[in-house]
Coordinates of N, CA, C and O in Angstrom, one line a residue:
V1 N -17.7 -1.0 0.5 CA -16.3 -0.6 0.4 C -15.8 -0.2 1.8 O -16.5 0.6 2.5
H2 N -14.7 -0.7 2.1 CA -14.0 -0.3 3.4 C -12.7 0.3 3.0 O -11.8 -0.4 2.4
A3 N -12.5 1.6 3.3 CA -11.3 2.3 2.9 C -10.4 2.6 4.2 O -11.0 2.9 5.2
T4 N -9.1 2.4 4.0 CA -8.2 2.7 5.1 C -7.1 3.6 4.6 O -6.7 3.6 3.4
D5 N -6.5 4.4 5.5 CA -5.3 5.2 5.1 C -4.7 5.5 6.5 O -5.4 5.8 7.5
P6 N -3.3 5.5 6.5 CA -2.7 5.9 7.8 C -2.9 7.4 8.2 O -2.6 7.7 9.3
S7 N -3.4 8.2 7.3 CA -3.6 9.6 7.5 C -5.0 9.9 7.9 O -5.9 9.7 7.1
P8 N -5.2 10.3 9.2 CA -6.6 10.7 9.6 C -7.2 11.7 8.6 O -8.4 11.7 8.4
T9 N -6.4 12.6 8.1 CA -6.9 13.7 7.2 C -7.4 13.0 5.9 O -8.5 13.4 5.4
A10 N -6.7 12.1 5.4 CA -7.1 11.4 4.2 C -8.4 10.6 4.4 O -9.3 10.6 3.5
V11 N -8.5 10.0 5.5 CA -9.7 9.2 5.8 C -10.9 10.2 5.9 O -12.0 9.9 5.3
A12 N -10.7 11.3 6.6 CA -11.8 12.3 6.8 C -12.2 12.9 5.4 O -13.4 13.0 5.1
D13 N -11.2 13.1 4.6 CA -11.5 13.7 3.3 C -12.3 12.7 2.4 O -13.2 13.0 1.7
T14 N -11.9 11.4 2.5 CA -12.6 10.3 1.7 C -14.0 10.3 2.2 O -15.0 10.2 1.4
V15 N -14.3 10.2 3.5 CA -15.6 10.1 4.0 C -16.4 11.3 3.6 O -17.6 11.2 3.1
R16 N -15.9 12.5 3.6 CA -16.6 13.7 3.2 C -17.0 13.7 1.8 O -18.1 14.0 1.4
R17 N -16.0 13.3 0.9 CA -16.3 13.2 -0.5 C -17.3 12.2 -0.9 O -18.2 12.4 -1.8
V18 N -17.3 11.1 -0.2 CA -18.3 10.0 -0.5 C -19.6 10.5 0.0 O -20.7 10.2 -0.7
E19 N -19.7 11.1 1.2 CA -21.0 11.7 1.6 C -21.6 12.7 0.6 O -22.7 12.7 0.3
E20 N -20.7 13.6 0.1 CA -21.1 14.6 -0.9 C -21.7 13.9 -2.1 O -22.6 14.5 -2.8
A21 N -21.1 12.8 -2.5 CA -21.5 12.1 -3.7 C -22.8 11.3 -3.4 O -23.4 10.7 -4.4
G22 N -23.2 11.2 -2.2 CA -24.5 10.5 -1.9 C -24.3 9.0 -1.7 O -25.3 8.2 -1.8
F23 N -23.1 8.5 -1.4 CA -22.8 7.1 -1.3 C -22.3 6.7 0.1 O -21.7 5.6 0.3
S24 N -22.6 7.5 1.1 CA -22.1 7.2 2.4 C -22.6 5.8 3.0 O -22.0 5.2 3.8
D25 N -23.7 5.3 2.5 CA -24.3 4.1 3.0 C -23.4 2.9 2.4 O -23.6 1.7 2.8
R26 N -22.5 3.2 1.5 CA -21.7 2.1 0.9 C -20.3 2.1 1.3 O -19.4 1.4 0.8
L27 N -19.9 3.0 2.3 CA -18.5 3.1 2.7 C -18.4 3.0 4.2 O -19.1 3.6 5.0
T28 N -17.4 2.3 4.6 CA -16.8 2.4 6.0 C -15.4 2.8 5.8 O -14.8 2.4 4.8
A29 N -14.8 3.5 6.7 CA -13.4 4.0 6.6 C -12.8 4.1 8.0 O -13.5 4.3 9.0
E30 N -11.5 3.9 8.0 CA -10.8 4.0 9.3 C -9.3 4.2 9.0 O -8.8 4.0 7.9
V31 N -8.6 4.7 10.0 CA -7.2 4.7 10.1 C -6.8 3.3 10.6 O -7.4 2.8 11.7
P32 N -6.0 2.5 9.9 CA -5.8 1.1 10.3 C -5.0 1.1 11.6 O -4.4 2.0 12.0
P33 N -5.1 -0.1 12.3 CA -4.5 -0.1 13.7 C -3.0 -0.2 13.7 O -2.4 0.0 14.7
G34 N -2.4 -0.3 12.5 CA -0.9 -0.3 12.4 C -0.5 -0.4 10.9 O -1.4 -0.7 10.1
L35 N 0.7 -0.1 10.7 CA 1.2 -0.1 9.3 C 1.1 -1.4 8.6 O 1.1 -1.6 7.4
T36 N 1.2 -2.5 9.4 CA 1.2 -3.8 8.8 C -0.2 -4.5 9.0 O -0.3 -5.7 8.7
R37 N -1.2 -3.8 9.4 CA -2.6 -4.3 9.5 C -3.4 -3.6 8.5 O -3.6 -2.4 8.5
P38 N -4.1 -4.3 7.5 CA -4.9 -3.6 6.5 C -6.1 -2.9 7.1 O -6.6 -2.0 6.5
C39 N -6.7 -3.5 8.2 CA -7.9 -2.9 8.8 C -8.1 -3.6 10.2 O -7.4 -4.6 10.5
S40 N -9.0 -3.0 10.9 CA -9.4 -3.6 12.2 C -10.1 -4.9 12.0 O -10.7 -5.1 11.0
P41 N -10.0 -5.7 13.0 CA -10.8 -7.0 12.9 C -12.3 -6.7 12.7 O -12.8 -5.7 13.2
G42 N -12.9 -7.6 12.0 CA -14.4 -7.5 11.8 C -14.8 -6.9 10.5 O -16.0 -6.9 10.2
H43 N -13.9 -6.3 9.7 CA -14.3 -5.7 8.5 C -14.3 -6.6 7.3 O -15.0 -6.4 6.3
G44 N -13.5 -7.7 7.3 CA -13.4 -8.6 6.2 C -14.3 -9.8 6.4 O -15.1 -9.7 7.4
P45 N -14.3 -10.8 5.6 CA -13.4 -10.9 4.4 C -13.9 -10.1 3.3 O -15.1 -9.7 3.2
F46 N -13.0 -9.9 2.3 CA -13.2 -9.0 1.1 C -13.1 -9.8 -0.1 O -12.3 -10.8 -0.2
D47 N -13.8 -9.4 -1.2 CA -13.6 -10.0 -2.5 C -12.3 -9.5 -3.1 O -11.7 -10.1 -3.9
A48 N -11.9 -8.2 -2.8 CA -10.7 -7.6 -3.4 C -10.1 -6.7 -2.3 O -10.8 -6.1 -1.5
V49 N -8.8 -6.7 -2.3 CA -8.0 -5.7 -1.5 C -7.1 -4.9 -2.5 O -6.4 -5.5 -3.2
M50 N -7.2 -3.6 -2.4 CA -6.3 -2.8 -3.2 C -5.3 -2.1 -2.3 O -5.7 -1.4 -1.3
A51 N -4.1 -2.1 -2.7 CA -3.0 -1.4 -1.9 C -2.4 -0.4 -2.9 O -1.6 -0.8 -3.8
L52 N -2.8 0.8 -2.8 CA -2.3 1.9 -3.7 C -1.2 2.7 -3.1 O -1.5 3.4 -2.1
F53 N 0.0 2.7 -3.6 CA 1.1 3.4 -3.1 C 1.2 3.2 -1.6 O 1.5 4.2 -0.8
T54 N 1.0 2.0 -1.1 CA 1.1 1.7 0.3 C 2.4 1.1 0.7 O 3.0 1.4 1.7
L55 N 2.9 0.2 -0.2 CA 4.2 -0.5 0.2 C 5.3 0.4 0.3 O 6.2 0.2 1.1
S56 N 5.3 1.5 -0.5 CA 6.5 2.4 -0.4 C 6.4 3.2 0.9 O 7.4 3.9 1.2
A57 N 5.3 3.2 1.6 CA 5.2 3.9 2.9 C 5.6 3.0 4.1 O 5.7 3.5 5.2
I58 N 5.8 1.7 3.8 CA 6.1 0.7 4.9 C 7.6 0.6 5.0 O 8.3 0.2 4.0
P59 N 8.2 0.8 6.2 CA 9.6 0.7 6.3 C 10.1 -0.8 6.2 O 9.4 -1.7 6.6
G60 N 11.3 -0.9 5.6 CA 12.0 -2.2 5.6 C 11.2 -3.3 5.1 O 10.5 -3.2 4.1
G61 N 11.3 -4.5 5.7 CA 10.7 -5.7 5.2 C 9.2 -5.9 5.7 O 8.6 -6.9 5.5
D62 N 8.7 -4.8 6.4 CA 7.3 -5.0 6.9 C 6.3 -5.0 5.8 O 5.1 -5.4 6.0
D63 N 6.7 -4.7 4.5 CA 5.7 -4.8 3.5 C 5.2 -6.2 3.2 O 4.1 -6.5 2.9
A64 N 6.1 -7.2 3.4 CA 5.7 -8.6 3.3 C 4.7 -9.0 4.4 O 3.8 -9.7 4.1
V65 N 4.8 -8.4 5.6 CA 3.9 -8.7 6.7 C 2.5 -8.1 6.3 O 1.5 -8.7 6.5
L66 N 2.5 -6.9 5.7 CA 1.3 -6.2 5.3 C 0.6 -7.1 4.2 O -0.6 -7.3 4.2
L67 N 1.4 -7.5 3.2 CA 0.8 -8.3 2.1 C 0.2 -9.6 2.6 O -0.9 -10.0 2.2
S68 N 0.9 -10.2 3.5 CA 0.3 -11.5 4.1 C -1.0 -11.2 4.9 O -1.9 -11.9 4.7
A69 N -1.0 -10.1 5.6 CA -2.2 -9.8 6.4 C -3.3 -9.4 5.4 O -4.5 -9.8 5.6
A70 N -3.0 -8.7 4.4 CA -4.1 -8.3 3.4 C -4.6 -9.6 2.7 O -5.8 -9.7 2.5
A71 N -3.7 -10.5 2.3 CA -4.2 -11.7 1.7 C -5.1 -12.5 2.6 O -6.0 -13.2 2.2
G72 N -4.8 -12.4 3.9 CA -5.6 -13.1 4.9 C -7.0 -12.6 5.1 O -7.9 -13.2 5.7
E73 N -7.2 -11.3 4.6 CA -8.5 -10.7 4.6 C -9.4 -11.1 3.4 O -10.6 -10.6 3.4
L74 N -8.9 -11.8 2.5 CA -9.6 -12.1 1.2 C -10.5 -13.4 1.4 O -10.1 -14.3 2.1
R75 N -11.6 -13.3 0.7 CA -12.5 -14.5 0.6 C -11.8 -15.5 -0.3 O -10.9 -15.1 -1.1
P76 N -12.1 -16.7 -0.3 CA -11.6 -17.7 -1.3 C -11.8 -17.2 -2.7 O -12.9 -16.7 -3.1
G77 N -10.8 -17.1 -3.5 CA -10.9 -16.6 -4.9 C -10.7 -15.1 -5.0 O -10.8 -14.6 -6.1
G78 N -10.5 -14.4 -3.9 CA -10.4 -13.0 -3.9 C -9.1 -12.6 -4.5 O -8.2 -13.4 -4.7
V79 N -9.0 -11.3 -4.8 CA -7.8 -10.8 -5.5 C -7.1 -9.7 -4.7 O -7.8 -8.9 -4.0
L80 N -5.8 -9.6 -4.8 CA -5.0 -8.5 -4.1 C -4.5 -7.7 -5.3 O -3.7 -8.2 -6.1
L81 N -4.9 -6.4 -5.3 CA -4.4 -5.5 -6.4 C -3.4 -4.6 -5.8 O -3.7 -3.9 -4.8
L82 N -2.3 -4.4 -6.5 CA -1.2 -3.6 -6.0 C -0.8 -2.5 -7.1 O -0.8 -2.8 -8.2
R83 N -0.6 -1.3 -6.6 CA 0.0 -0.3 -7.4 C 0.9 0.5 -6.5 O 0.5 1.0 -5.5
D84 N 2.2 0.6 -7.0 CA 3.1 1.3 -6.1 C 4.3 1.8 -7.0 O 4.2 1.7 -8.2
C85 N 5.3 2.4 -6.3 CA 6.4 2.9 -7.0 C 7.3 1.7 -7.6 O 7.1 0.6 -7.2
G86 N 8.2 2.0 -8.4 CA 8.9 1.0 -9.1 C 10.3 0.8 -8.5 O 10.8 1.5 -7.6
L87 N 11.0 -0.2 -9.1 CA 12.4 -0.5 -8.8 C 13.2 0.7 -9.0 O 13.1 1.4 -10.0
Y88 N 14.1 1.0 -8.1 CA 15.0 2.1 -8.0 C 14.3 3.4 -7.7 O 14.8 4.5 -8.0
D89 N 13.1 3.3 -7.1 CA 12.4 4.6 -6.7 C 13.2 5.0 -5.4 O 14.1 4.4 -4.9
M90 N 12.8 6.2 -4.9 CA 13.5 6.8 -3.8 C 13.4 5.9 -2.5 O 14.4 5.7 -1.8
R91 N 12.3 5.2 -2.3 CA 12.2 4.3 -1.1 C 13.2 3.2 -1.3 O 13.9 2.8 -0.3
H92 N 13.2 2.6 -2.4 CA 14.1 1.4 -2.7 C 15.6 1.8 -2.5 O 16.3 1.1 -1.8
L93 N 15.9 2.9 -3.0 CA 17.3 3.4 -2.9 C 17.7 3.7 -1.5 O 18.7 3.4 -1.0
R94 N 16.7 4.4 -0.8 CA 17.0 4.7 0.7 C 17.1 3.4 1.5 O 18.1 3.3 2.3
D95 N 16.2 2.5 1.3 CA 16.3 1.2 2.1 C 17.5 0.4 1.8 O 18.2 -0.1 2.7
A96 N 17.9 0.4 0.5 CA 19.1 -0.3 0.1 C 20.4 0.3 0.7 O 21.3 -0.4 1.2
A97 N 20.4 1.6 0.8 CA 21.5 2.3 1.4 C 21.6 2.0 2.9 O 22.7 2.0 3.4
R98 N 20.5 1.8 3.5 CA 20.5 1.5 4.9 C 20.7 0.0 5.2 O 20.7 -0.5 6.3
G99 N 20.7 -0.8 4.1 CA 20.9 -2.2 4.2 C 19.6 -2.9 4.6 O 19.6 -4.1 5.0
E100 N 18.4 -2.3 4.4 CA 17.1 -2.8 4.7 C 16.5 -3.6 3.6 O 15.5 -4.3 3.8
R101 N 17.0 -3.5 2.4 CA 16.5 -4.1 1.2 C 17.6 -4.9 0.6 O 18.8 -4.7 0.8
D102 N 17.3 -5.7 -0.4 CA 18.2 -6.5 -1.1 C 19.1 -5.6 -2.0 O 18.6 -5.2 -3.1
A103 N 20.2 -5.2 -1.6 CA 21.1 -4.3 -2.3 C 21.6 -4.9 -3.7 O 22.0 -4.2 -4.5
T104 N 21.4 -6.2 -3.8 CA 21.8 -6.8 -5.1 C 20.9 -6.4 -6.3 O 21.3 -6.6 -7.4
L105 N 19.8 -5.8 -5.9 CA 18.9 -5.3 -7.0 C 19.4 -4.0 -7.6 O 19.0 -3.5 -8.6
L106 N 20.3 -3.3 -6.8 CA 20.9 -2.1 -7.3 C 22.0 -2.3 -8.3 O 22.8 -3.2 -8.2
P107 N 22.1 -1.4 -9.3 CA 23.2 -1.5 -10.3 C 24.5 -1.3 -9.6 O 24.7 -0.5 -8.7
T108 N 25.5 -2.1 -10.1 CA 26.9 -2.0 -9.5 C 27.7 -1.0 -10.3 O 28.7 -0.5 -9.8
N109 N 27.3 -0.7 -11.5 CA 28.0 0.3 -12.3 C 27.1 1.3 -12.9 O 26.2 1.0 -13.7
K110 N 27.2 2.6 -12.4 CA 26.3 3.6 -12.8 C 26.4 4.0 -14.3 O 25.6 4.6 -14.8
S111 N 27.6 3.7 -14.9 CA 27.8 4.1 -16.3 C 27.6 2.9 -17.2 O 28.5 2.4 -17.9
S112 N 26.3 2.4 -17.2 CA 26.0 1.2 -18.0 C 25.7 1.7 -19.5 O 25.3 2.8 -19.7
T113 N 26.0 0.8 -20.4 CA 25.7 1.1 -21.8 C 24.6 0.3 -22.3 O 24.5 -0.9 -22.0
H114 N 23.6 0.9 -22.9 CA 22.4 0.3 -23.4 C 22.6 0.2 -25.0 O 22.9 1.1 -25.6
T115 N 22.2 -1.0 -25.5 CA 22.2 -1.2 -27.0 C 20.9 -1.6 -27.4 O 20.1 -2.2 -26.7
S116 N 20.5 -1.2 -28.6 CA 19.2 -1.6 -29.1 C 19.4 -2.6 -30.3 O 20.3 -2.5 -31.1

């Protein structure tokens, strides 16, 4: 397993916890070289890449750059697993207000009526 996080504290905590569990021989970890690079060269290719609450930390349209780079680290037949915040989350609303995201995804009328 190769783990990355932009926070040096999170990387150090992950390494410490894995060492305490006795699995340090199964983990490499690093702070990635940039927000749009999933890892330093030489760590891939991987069978799977997981991006957990990562896209919401990437400003503007750079998340597409990160996804492309992550997909490029996969072996043939590998999978890219994503878990992040949803539509209309704080990041989406902030970026849309700045014009950095597709504002057409935002509701035009805040007083919508829902019927069942």
